[in-house]
């Protein structure tokens, strides 16, 4: 299938002959670790089943998400505008990007959750409990996946978090467990459209790792090669879709891929999704992990703090290849 791109000089192709790996986390730990590493290298995306997140926690968050987006616009606006947290509609970021989406962006910090969800006036405490329970459960899953990655990479060194709180657990998961972690939760709603449209434009996720749940409606597409888009099946519905973020690509010295993806809207049913973005503390220094850079394979990126990289994401358009700003030998591929 060939579609006209929003860029009149570029033709997009849609192919559906690629299936993302589905990894059963109840299997042997060593096997799961190897499969995750392979998926991160080849696809930058994979799905996990038997992940340990209780269904009642997922269902409650889905119910509260549906209830919020079902409210009249005036009520939803009480949570906005997104700057960066809060309710946003169609406008994405600060640089003029637009999409067929409305969303609610929340910080995952418990203090933020306890103090900033009063806009849900019907049952504010129920919404708060749903968000808190969901964030804790998916954070635990993200840490488990990152520990499996650490084991697979055979990184045994523990590091001290530059935020001063210390990195408990693995070298990667400690960044998420840190009390200063800058992880986020974004709830998305894509209303149906008369014709296929881009709901959320192509981009990579800047954080370490993303865990995504949807309501069983397709729309997510990934691009493993320029101009070619692969629809991601929403099944099995029990799975979480996991993808590598820019920070993890840097920390693995380009071994793992932070892959461009986008969300499309369709004509038959609205789509909702819940994305947990696992991020380090703002003052954490992002650099190549020990042992992953050698004389024959030198570092691809300079060191930077997460705050520095996060600022770069807000200063550029959605589709800009932000990692190129931090390459030691930049590609000449970006234009504003």
XYZ file of C-alpha atoms in Angstrom:
336
model
C 0.000 0.000 0.000
C 1.357 3.432 -0.937
C 0.163 6.682 0.626
C 0.905 10.302 -0.085
C 3.045 11.789 2.645
C 2.350 15.157 4.307
C 5.663 16.047 2.653
C 4.757 16.363 -1.076
C 8.251 15.246 -2.108
C 8.128 11.999 -0.175
C 6.075 8.851 -0.822
C 5.226 6.605 2.099
C 4.769 2.850 1.905
C 2.706 0.822 4.355
C 3.709 -2.804 4.859
C 2.148 -5.352 7.176
C 4.506 -8.296 6.911
C 6.466 -7.639 10.114
C 5.368 -8.966 13.491
C 6.924 -7.561 16.629
C 8.452 -10.085 19.045
C 6.135 -11.159 21.872
C 8.163 -12.005 24.971
C 6.730 -14.083 27.808
C 8.205 -12.762 31.040
C 7.166 -15.928 32.898
C 9.746 -17.909 30.923
C 13.329 -18.601 31.939
C 14.975 -15.318 32.926
C 18.053 -15.845 30.759
C 15.886 -16.619 27.733
C 13.724 -13.526 28.289
C 16.836 -11.381 28.608
C 18.290 -12.628 25.320
C 14.993 -12.126 23.484
C 14.636 -8.570 24.798
C 18.165 -7.676 23.724
C 17.550 -9.061 20.237
C 14.264 -7.140 19.917
C 15.910 -3.891 21.072
C 18.636 -4.326 18.470
C 16.447 -5.345 15.533
C 13.161 -3.521 16.075
C 13.472 -1.101 18.975
C 9.958 -2.369 19.841
C 8.562 -5.549 21.384
C 5.586 -6.772 23.403
C 5.556 -8.443 26.804
C 2.965 -10.837 28.183
C 2.644 -12.395 31.645
C 4.117 -9.125 32.834
C 2.718 -9.137 36.363
C 0.693 -5.921 36.165
C -2.658 -6.812 37.783
C -5.621 -6.578 35.422
C -7.705 -4.714 38.019
C -5.119 -1.920 38.097
C -5.123 -1.705 34.301
C -8.939 -1.788 34.116
C -9.358 0.967 36.703
C -6.914 3.231 34.838
C -8.678 2.503 31.541
C -12.057 3.329 33.096
C -10.790 6.609 34.525
C -9.122 7.503 31.216
C -12.367 6.854 29.330
C -14.362 8.871 31.865
C -12.002 11.848 31.635
C -12.071 12.053 27.834
C -15.855 11.598 27.825
C -16.315 14.851 29.744
C -17.454 18.049 27.995
C -14.619 20.137 26.603
C -15.096 22.852 29.206
C -14.477 20.366 32.028
C -11.410 18.868 30.371
C -10.006 22.363 29.881
C -9.861 22.698 33.650
C -6.794 20.446 33.464
C -5.096 22.553 30.790
C -3.405 23.959 28.951
C -0.530 21.459 28.859
C 2.547 23.483 29.808
C 3.928 20.876 29.825
C 1.624 19.015 32.244
C -2.138 18.996 31.917
C -4.701 18.691 29.136
C -3.851 19.337 25.511
C -5.969 19.119 22.361
C -4.526 18.991 18.825
C -1.548 21.170 19.730
C 1.530 19.024 20.438
C 4.490 20.680 22.115
C 5.585 24.272 21.716
C 6.747 24.404 18.091
C 3.495 24.269 16.135
C 3.026 20.509 15.732
C -0.610 19.484 15.350
C -2.448 16.157 15.513
C -5.879 14.569 15.787
C -5.378 13.851 19.475
C -6.307 15.044 22.914
C -4.141 14.040 25.821
C -3.470 14.426 29.514
C 0.195 14.576 30.540
C 1.056 13.848 34.176
C 4.286 13.591 36.143
C 4.706 10.236 37.879
C 6.070 11.711 41.100
C 3.762 10.737 44.019
C 3.704 14.330 45.291
C 2.547 15.582 41.885
C -0.173 12.916 41.765
C -1.421 13.756 45.261
C -1.550 17.524 44.687
C -2.417 18.084 41.031
C -5.413 15.939 40.084
C -8.207 18.039 41.549
C -9.507 18.907 38.058
C -11.388 15.604 38.064
C -14.155 17.049 40.189
C -16.544 14.058 39.978
C -14.342 11.569 41.821
C -10.912 13.155 42.263
C -9.721 10.605 44.794
C -10.703 7.666 42.570
C -8.765 9.161 39.671
C -5.781 9.798 41.944
C -5.832 6.221 43.238
C -6.054 4.857 39.686
C -3.088 6.924 38.494
C -0.979 6.138 41.561
C -1.628 2.391 41.351
C -1.007 2.246 37.619
C 2.211 4.252 37.782
C 3.641 2.056 40.535
C 2.759 -1.133 38.639
C 4.200 -0.062 35.292
C 7.288 1.410 36.962
C 7.914 -1.999 38.519
C 7.523 -3.620 35.094
C 9.854 -1.078 33.473
C 12.473 -1.772 36.140
C 12.145 -5.522 35.581
C 12.673 -5.101 31.839
C 15.667 -2.818 32.420
C 17.172 -5.334 34.866
C 16.794 -8.060 32.219
C 18.544 -5.764 29.749
C 21.356 -5.104 32.243
C 21.808 -8.830 32.813
C 21.842 -9.499 29.095
C 24.473 -6.818 28.523
C 26.442 -8.314 31.419
C 26.844 -4.964 33.120
C 27.634 -5.666 36.755
C 28.783 -2.197 37.849
C 26.507 -0.222 40.156
C 26.529 3.569 39.804
C 25.794 6.464 42.116
C 22.990 8.602 40.730
C 24.187 12.133 40.096
C 20.980 13.371 41.752
C 22.562 12.293 45.037
C 19.878 9.767 45.987
C 21.817 6.740 44.779
C 20.850 4.194 42.166
C 19.315 1.239 43.961
C 19.162 -2.004 42.037
C 20.509 -2.237 38.502
C 22.509 0.350 36.647
C 19.459 1.193 34.468
C 16.482 0.471 36.709
C 18.073 2.508 39.496
C 17.496 5.617 37.404
C 13.748 4.885 37.379
C 13.576 3.918 41.064
C 15.352 7.137 42.035
C 13.020 9.455 43.969
C 13.975 12.241 41.541
C 13.031 10.217 38.447
C 11.433 12.410 35.780
C 9.119 9.672 34.474
C 5.759 10.670 32.959
C 2.331 9.231 32.220
C 0.450 10.409 29.128
C -3.163 9.440 28.470
C -4.178 9.795 24.801
C -7.534 9.871 23.043
C -7.864 9.722 19.248
C -11.468 10.363 18.093
C -12.551 8.551 14.890
C -12.103 10.395 11.604
C -13.876 10.243 8.229
C -10.546 9.393 6.588
C -7.211 8.058 7.889
C -5.205 10.891 9.418
C -2.102 11.299 11.498
C -3.137 11.486 15.126
C 0.332 11.982 16.610
C 3.145 12.706 14.163
C 6.349 10.728 13.669
C 8.884 11.008 16.478
C 11.163 9.068 18.761
C 10.630 8.977 22.520
C 13.393 10.880 24.301
C 13.323 8.899 27.567
C 14.872 5.515 28.483
C 11.919 3.224 27.833
C 8.192 3.518 27.027
C 5.445 1.117 28.102
C 2.205 1.469 26.136
C -1.312 0.066 26.570
C -4.212 0.695 24.193
C -7.904 -0.182 24.112
C -7.467 -2.834 21.409
C -7.820 -0.390 18.511
C -4.993 -0.229 15.983
C -3.189 2.980 15.067
C 0.427 2.675 16.169
C 2.923 2.482 13.291
C 6.712 2.187 13.365
C 9.292 3.077 10.726
C 12.284 0.746 10.510
C 13.441 2.365 7.276
C 12.857 5.822 5.877
C 9.438 6.266 4.309
C 8.220 2.755 5.192
C 5.621 2.380 7.937
C 4.629 -0.859 9.667
C 1.289 -1.031 11.528
C 1.585 -2.590 14.976
C -1.196 -4.990 15.870
C -2.979 -4.099 19.125
C -3.107 -7.802 19.993
C -2.733 -9.608 22.260
C -4.711 -7.108 24.289
C -3.097 -8.356 27.511
C 0.350 -7.256 26.305
C 2.302 -4.096 26.920
C 4.076 -2.630 23.914
C 7.608 -1.580 24.893
C 9.986 0.642 22.953
C 13.528 1.926 23.310
C 13.952 5.659 23.948
C 16.720 7.998 22.843
C 18.499 7.836 26.212
C 18.788 4.046 26.031
C 20.168 4.288 22.489
C 22.878 6.614 23.814
C 23.627 4.441 26.857
C 24.036 1.345 24.645
C 26.192 3.335 22.196
C 23.735 2.821 19.352
C 23.366 -0.926 19.898
C 19.675 -0.450 20.709
C 17.424 1.487 18.355
C 15.131 4.357 19.286
C 12.732 3.953 16.365
C 10.445 6.548 14.828
C 6.758 5.877 15.332
C 3.423 7.638 14.976
C -0.265 7.154 15.750
C -2.982 7.130 13.078
C -6.703 7.690 13.568
C -9.337 5.579 11.821
C -12.962 5.908 10.835
C -14.572 3.124 12.860
C -13.661 3.576 16.519
C -11.900 5.965 18.844
C -8.560 4.881 20.259
C -7.233 5.494 23.746
C -3.767 4.671 24.965
C -1.737 5.030 28.145
C 2.000 5.644 27.767
C 4.446 5.462 30.664
C 7.743 7.173 29.831
C 10.524 5.900 32.111
C 13.064 8.706 32.554
C 16.113 9.455 34.726
C 16.453 12.360 37.186
C 16.885 15.751 35.523
C 20.496 16.165 36.668
C 21.535 12.625 35.720
C 24.458 12.476 33.294
C 23.662 10.344 30.255
C 26.664 8.575 28.791
C 27.661 5.237 27.297
C 27.414 2.308 29.729
C 30.671 0.707 30.934
C 32.155 -1.720 28.433
C 29.957 -0.722 25.480
C 32.512 1.630 23.936
C 35.965 0.449 22.836
C 38.826 1.673 20.670
C 37.206 -0.137 17.744
C 33.739 1.078 18.715
C 34.189 4.566 20.192
C 31.344 6.541 21.792
C 28.834 7.873 19.278
C 27.434 10.597 21.532
C 28.816 13.136 23.952
C 27.710 13.073 27.560
C 24.808 15.303 28.594
C 22.310 15.641 31.411
C 18.724 14.540 31.023
C 17.668 18.147 31.702
C 19.810 19.288 28.762
C 18.346 16.685 26.450
C 14.798 17.313 27.626
C 15.218 21.010 26.872
C 16.355 20.103 23.347
C 13.184 18.052 22.810
C 10.981 21.055 23.613
C 13.005 23.410 21.419
C 12.590 21.344 18.241
C 9.720 20.094 16.106
C 8.256 16.684 16.829
C 9.960 14.930 13.918
C 13.413 16.418 14.478
C 16.195 13.876 15.084
C 17.280 15.326 18.405
C 20.028 12.780 18.980
C 21.905 14.290 16.060
C 22.541 17.362 18.223
C 24.576 15.209 20.604
C 26.463 13.036 18.137
C 30.226 13.362 18.181
C 30.056 13.278 14.373
C 26.594 14.692 13.487
C 24.681 13.650 10.388
C 23.569 16.385 8.011
C 19.972 15.187 7.996
C 17.891 17.626 10.019
C 16.168 20.716 8.847
C 13.804 22.856 10.937
